[in-house]
Short mmCIF file of C-alpha atoms and ligand atoms in Angstrom, two decimals:
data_model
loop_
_atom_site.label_atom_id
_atom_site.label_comp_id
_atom_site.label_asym_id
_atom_site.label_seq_id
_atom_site.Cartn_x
_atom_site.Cartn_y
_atom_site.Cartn_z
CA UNK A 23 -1.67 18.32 -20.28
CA UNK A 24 -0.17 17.49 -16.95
CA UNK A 25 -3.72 16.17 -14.49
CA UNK A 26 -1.14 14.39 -11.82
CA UNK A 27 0.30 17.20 -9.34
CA UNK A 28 3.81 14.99 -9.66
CA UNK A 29 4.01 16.67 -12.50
CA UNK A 30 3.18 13.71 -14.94
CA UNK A 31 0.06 12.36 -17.40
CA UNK A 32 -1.40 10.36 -14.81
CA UNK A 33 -4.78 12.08 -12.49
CA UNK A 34 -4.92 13.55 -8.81
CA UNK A 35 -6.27 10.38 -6.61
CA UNK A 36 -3.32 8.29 -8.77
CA UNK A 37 -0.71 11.05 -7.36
CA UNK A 38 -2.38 10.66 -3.92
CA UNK A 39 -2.07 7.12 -3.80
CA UNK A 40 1.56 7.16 -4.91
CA UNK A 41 2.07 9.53 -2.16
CA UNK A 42 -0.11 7.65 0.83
CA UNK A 43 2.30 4.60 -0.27
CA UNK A 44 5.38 6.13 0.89
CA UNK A 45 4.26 7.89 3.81
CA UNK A 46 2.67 4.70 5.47
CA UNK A 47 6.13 2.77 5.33
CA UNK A 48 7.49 5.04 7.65
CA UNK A 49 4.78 5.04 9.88
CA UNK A 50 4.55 1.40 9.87
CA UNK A 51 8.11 1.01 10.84
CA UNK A 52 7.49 3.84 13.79
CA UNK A 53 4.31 1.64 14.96
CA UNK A 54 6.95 -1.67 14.86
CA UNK A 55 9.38 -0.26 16.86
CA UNK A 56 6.88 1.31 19.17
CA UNK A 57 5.30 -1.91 19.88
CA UNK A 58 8.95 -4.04 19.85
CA UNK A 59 11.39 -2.05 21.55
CA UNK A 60 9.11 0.79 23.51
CA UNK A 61 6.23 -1.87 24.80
CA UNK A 62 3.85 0.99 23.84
CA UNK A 63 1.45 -1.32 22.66
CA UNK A 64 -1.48 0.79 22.69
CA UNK A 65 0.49 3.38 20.61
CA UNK A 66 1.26 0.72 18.25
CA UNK A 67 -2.48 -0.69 17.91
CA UNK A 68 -3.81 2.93 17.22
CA UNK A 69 -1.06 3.88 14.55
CA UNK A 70 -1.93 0.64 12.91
CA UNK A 71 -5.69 1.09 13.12
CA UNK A 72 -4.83 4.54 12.09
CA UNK A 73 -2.86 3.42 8.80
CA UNK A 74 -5.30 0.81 7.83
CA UNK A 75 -8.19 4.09 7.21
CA UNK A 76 -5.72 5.79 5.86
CA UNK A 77 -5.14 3.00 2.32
CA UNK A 78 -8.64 1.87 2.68
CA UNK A 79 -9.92 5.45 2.17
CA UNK A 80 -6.77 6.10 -0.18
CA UNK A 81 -7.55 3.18 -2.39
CA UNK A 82 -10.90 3.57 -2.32
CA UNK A 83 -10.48 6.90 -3.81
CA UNK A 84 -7.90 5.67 -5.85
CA UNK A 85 -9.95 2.79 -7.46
CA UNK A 86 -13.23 4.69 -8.16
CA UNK A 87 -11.02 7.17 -10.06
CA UNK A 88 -9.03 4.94 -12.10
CA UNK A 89 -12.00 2.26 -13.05
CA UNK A 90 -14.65 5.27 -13.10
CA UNK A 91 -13.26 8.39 -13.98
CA UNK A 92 -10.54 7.69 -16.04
CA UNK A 93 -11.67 4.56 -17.52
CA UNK A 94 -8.99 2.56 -16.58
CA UNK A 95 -4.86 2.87 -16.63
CA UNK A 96 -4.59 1.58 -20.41
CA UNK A 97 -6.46 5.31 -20.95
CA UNK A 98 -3.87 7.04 -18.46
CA UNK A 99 -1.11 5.31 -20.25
CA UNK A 100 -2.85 6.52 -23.59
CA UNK A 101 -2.16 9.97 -22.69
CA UNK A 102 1.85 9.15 -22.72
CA UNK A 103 3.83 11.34 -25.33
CA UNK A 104 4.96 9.07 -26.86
CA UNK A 105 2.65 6.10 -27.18
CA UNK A 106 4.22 3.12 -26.02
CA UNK A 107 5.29 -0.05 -28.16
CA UNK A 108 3.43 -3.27 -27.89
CA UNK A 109 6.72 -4.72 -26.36
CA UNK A 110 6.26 -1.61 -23.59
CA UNK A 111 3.13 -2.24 -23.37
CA UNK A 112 3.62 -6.05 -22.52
CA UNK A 113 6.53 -4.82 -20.24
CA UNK A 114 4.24 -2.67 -18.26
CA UNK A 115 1.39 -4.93 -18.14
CA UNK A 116 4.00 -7.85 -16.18
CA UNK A 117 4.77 -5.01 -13.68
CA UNK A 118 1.36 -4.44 -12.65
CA UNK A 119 0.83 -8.37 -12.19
CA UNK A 120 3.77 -8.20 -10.21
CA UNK A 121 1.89 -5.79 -7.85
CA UNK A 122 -1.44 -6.69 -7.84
CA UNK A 123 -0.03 -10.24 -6.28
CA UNK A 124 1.15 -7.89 -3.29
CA UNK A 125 -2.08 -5.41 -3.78
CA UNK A 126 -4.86 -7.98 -3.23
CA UNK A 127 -3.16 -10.16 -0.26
CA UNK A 128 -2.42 -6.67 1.33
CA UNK A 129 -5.91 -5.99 2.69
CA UNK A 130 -6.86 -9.96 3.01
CA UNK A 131 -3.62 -10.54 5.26
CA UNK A 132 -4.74 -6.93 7.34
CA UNK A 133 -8.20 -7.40 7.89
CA UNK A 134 -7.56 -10.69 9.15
CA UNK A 135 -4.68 -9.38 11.48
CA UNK A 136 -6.25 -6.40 12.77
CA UNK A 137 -9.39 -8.11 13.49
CA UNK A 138 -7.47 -11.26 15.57
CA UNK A 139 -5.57 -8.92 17.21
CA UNK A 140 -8.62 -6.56 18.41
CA UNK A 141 -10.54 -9.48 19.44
CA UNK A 142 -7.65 -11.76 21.16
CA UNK A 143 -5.57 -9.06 22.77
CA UNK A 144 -6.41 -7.04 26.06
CA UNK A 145 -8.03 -3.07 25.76
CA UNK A 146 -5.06 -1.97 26.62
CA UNK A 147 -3.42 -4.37 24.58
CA UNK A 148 -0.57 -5.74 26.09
CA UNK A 149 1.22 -9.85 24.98
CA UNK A 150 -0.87 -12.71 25.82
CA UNK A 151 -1.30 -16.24 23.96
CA UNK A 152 -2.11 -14.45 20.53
CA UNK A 153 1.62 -13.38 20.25
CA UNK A 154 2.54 -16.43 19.01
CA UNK A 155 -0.24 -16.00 16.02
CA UNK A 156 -0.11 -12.19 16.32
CA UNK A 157 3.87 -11.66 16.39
CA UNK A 158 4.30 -13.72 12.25
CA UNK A 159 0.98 -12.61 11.08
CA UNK A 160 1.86 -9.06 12.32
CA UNK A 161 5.26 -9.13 10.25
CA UNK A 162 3.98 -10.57 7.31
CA UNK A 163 1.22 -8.16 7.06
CA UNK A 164 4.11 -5.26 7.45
CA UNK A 165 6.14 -6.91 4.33
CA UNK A 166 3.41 -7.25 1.76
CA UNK A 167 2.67 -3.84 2.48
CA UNK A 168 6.05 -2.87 2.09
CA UNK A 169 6.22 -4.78 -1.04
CA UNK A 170 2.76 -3.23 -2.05
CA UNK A 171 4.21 -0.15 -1.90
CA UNK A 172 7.55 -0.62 -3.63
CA UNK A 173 5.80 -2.57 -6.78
CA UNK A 174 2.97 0.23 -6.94
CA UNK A 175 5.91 2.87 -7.55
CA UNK A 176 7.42 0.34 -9.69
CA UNK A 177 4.34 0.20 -11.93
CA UNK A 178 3.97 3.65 -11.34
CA UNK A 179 7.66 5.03 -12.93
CA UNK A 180 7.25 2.24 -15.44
CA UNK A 181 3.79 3.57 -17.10
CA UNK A 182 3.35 7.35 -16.24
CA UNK A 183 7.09 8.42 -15.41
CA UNK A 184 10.00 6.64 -18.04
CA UNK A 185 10.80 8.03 -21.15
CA UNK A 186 7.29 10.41 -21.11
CA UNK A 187 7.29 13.57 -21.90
C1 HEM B 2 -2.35 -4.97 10.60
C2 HEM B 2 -2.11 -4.41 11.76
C3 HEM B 2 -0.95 -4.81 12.63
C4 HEM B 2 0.32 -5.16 12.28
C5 HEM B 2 0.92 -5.24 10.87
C6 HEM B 2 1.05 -5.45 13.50
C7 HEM B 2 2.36 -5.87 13.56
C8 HEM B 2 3.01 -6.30 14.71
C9 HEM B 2 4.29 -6.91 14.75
C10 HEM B 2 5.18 -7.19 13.53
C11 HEM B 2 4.59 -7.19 16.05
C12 HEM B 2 5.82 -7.93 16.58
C13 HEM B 2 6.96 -7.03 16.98
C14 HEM B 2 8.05 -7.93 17.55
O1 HEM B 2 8.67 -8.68 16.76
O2 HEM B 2 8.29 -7.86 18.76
C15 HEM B 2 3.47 -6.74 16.85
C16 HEM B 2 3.39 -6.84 18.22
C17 HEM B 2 2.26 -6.54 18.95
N1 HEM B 2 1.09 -6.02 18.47
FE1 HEM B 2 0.64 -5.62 16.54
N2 HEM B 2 0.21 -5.26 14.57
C18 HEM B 2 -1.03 -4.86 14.09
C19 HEM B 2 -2.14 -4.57 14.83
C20 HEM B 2 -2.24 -4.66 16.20
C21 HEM B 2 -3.43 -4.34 16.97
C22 HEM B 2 -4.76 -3.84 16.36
C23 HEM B 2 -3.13 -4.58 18.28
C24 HEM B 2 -3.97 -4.47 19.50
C25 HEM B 2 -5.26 -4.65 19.55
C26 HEM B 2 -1.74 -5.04 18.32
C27 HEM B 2 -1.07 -5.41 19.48
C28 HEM B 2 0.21 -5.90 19.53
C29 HEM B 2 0.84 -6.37 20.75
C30 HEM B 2 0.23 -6.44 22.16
C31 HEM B 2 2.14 -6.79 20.38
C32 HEM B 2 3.21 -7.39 21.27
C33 HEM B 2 3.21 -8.89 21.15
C34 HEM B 2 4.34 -9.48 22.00
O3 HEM B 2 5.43 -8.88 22.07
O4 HEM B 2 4.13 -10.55 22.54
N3 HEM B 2 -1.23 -5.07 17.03
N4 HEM B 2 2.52 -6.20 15.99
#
């Protein structure tokens, strides 16, 4: 039985989510480079407002499924041909710590950017004494997402994708 359209024992939203993870990165860096190098600043705010519906409705989706409809990942991973060790298991379980350090501050460090931003900048935006807050919060918000993304896949190759068959 193969329910992920990646072509592994995983489920559709799971898939989706893997996906929506690597096409934000590139949009993020578009946004960054439209707001650093072009000054299009209200380009930039819209592709970011733009990306944050994007993984809220994504994870969302992705969380109802998971906790709801598949009862968990320990009953994704029990699909795997062959089971995993304990040792696997524990392996595994580490990984997904890893991410869901980067996973939870993700949205905190957003939501708290996005709305400082929306309230302290300009419609059209455009720099003003916020940059100084803005300009760090901005970047770190753009790395944890990055490293969101890149532990997600992680987790994702290390319980649905290596050595399954
Ligand atoms: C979570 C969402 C956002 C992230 C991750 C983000 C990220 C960034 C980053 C990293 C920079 C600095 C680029 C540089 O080094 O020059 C920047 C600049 C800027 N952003 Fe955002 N941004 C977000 C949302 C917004 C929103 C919603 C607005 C407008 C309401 C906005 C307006 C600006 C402006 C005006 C600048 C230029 C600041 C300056 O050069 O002084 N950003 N953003």
């Amino acid at each position: 039985m193969r329910d992920g359209f990646l072509g592994f024992r995983t489920s559709f939203m799971l898939d989706f989510v893997v996906v929506a993870l690597v096409v934000v990165v590139p949009i993020l860096l578009y946004s960054l480079a439209a707001a650093k190098f072009q000054k299009r600043f209200p380009l930039h705010r819209n592709l970011q407002l733009l990306l944050a519906a994007v993984l809220l409705v994504a994870v969302l989706a992705f969380e109802v499924d998971l906790h709801y409809i598949q009862g968990g990942w320990r009953n994704v991973v029990a699909k795997r041909d062959p089971p995993f060790t304990s040792e696997e298991m524990a392996f595994v379980q580490r990984m997904l710590g890893i991410h869901l350090v980067f996973a939870i501050s993700t949205p905190i460090l957003w939501a708290l950017t996005l709305t400082l931003a929306l309230t302290k900048f300009p419609n059209p935006p455009v720099p003003n004494a916020h940059s100084r807050w803005h300009k760090p919060l901005g970047w770190a918000s753009a790395l944890v997402l990055t490293a969101t993304s890149i532990t997600g896949l992680m987790f994702y190759y290390t319980a649905f994708v290596r050595g399954a068959n």
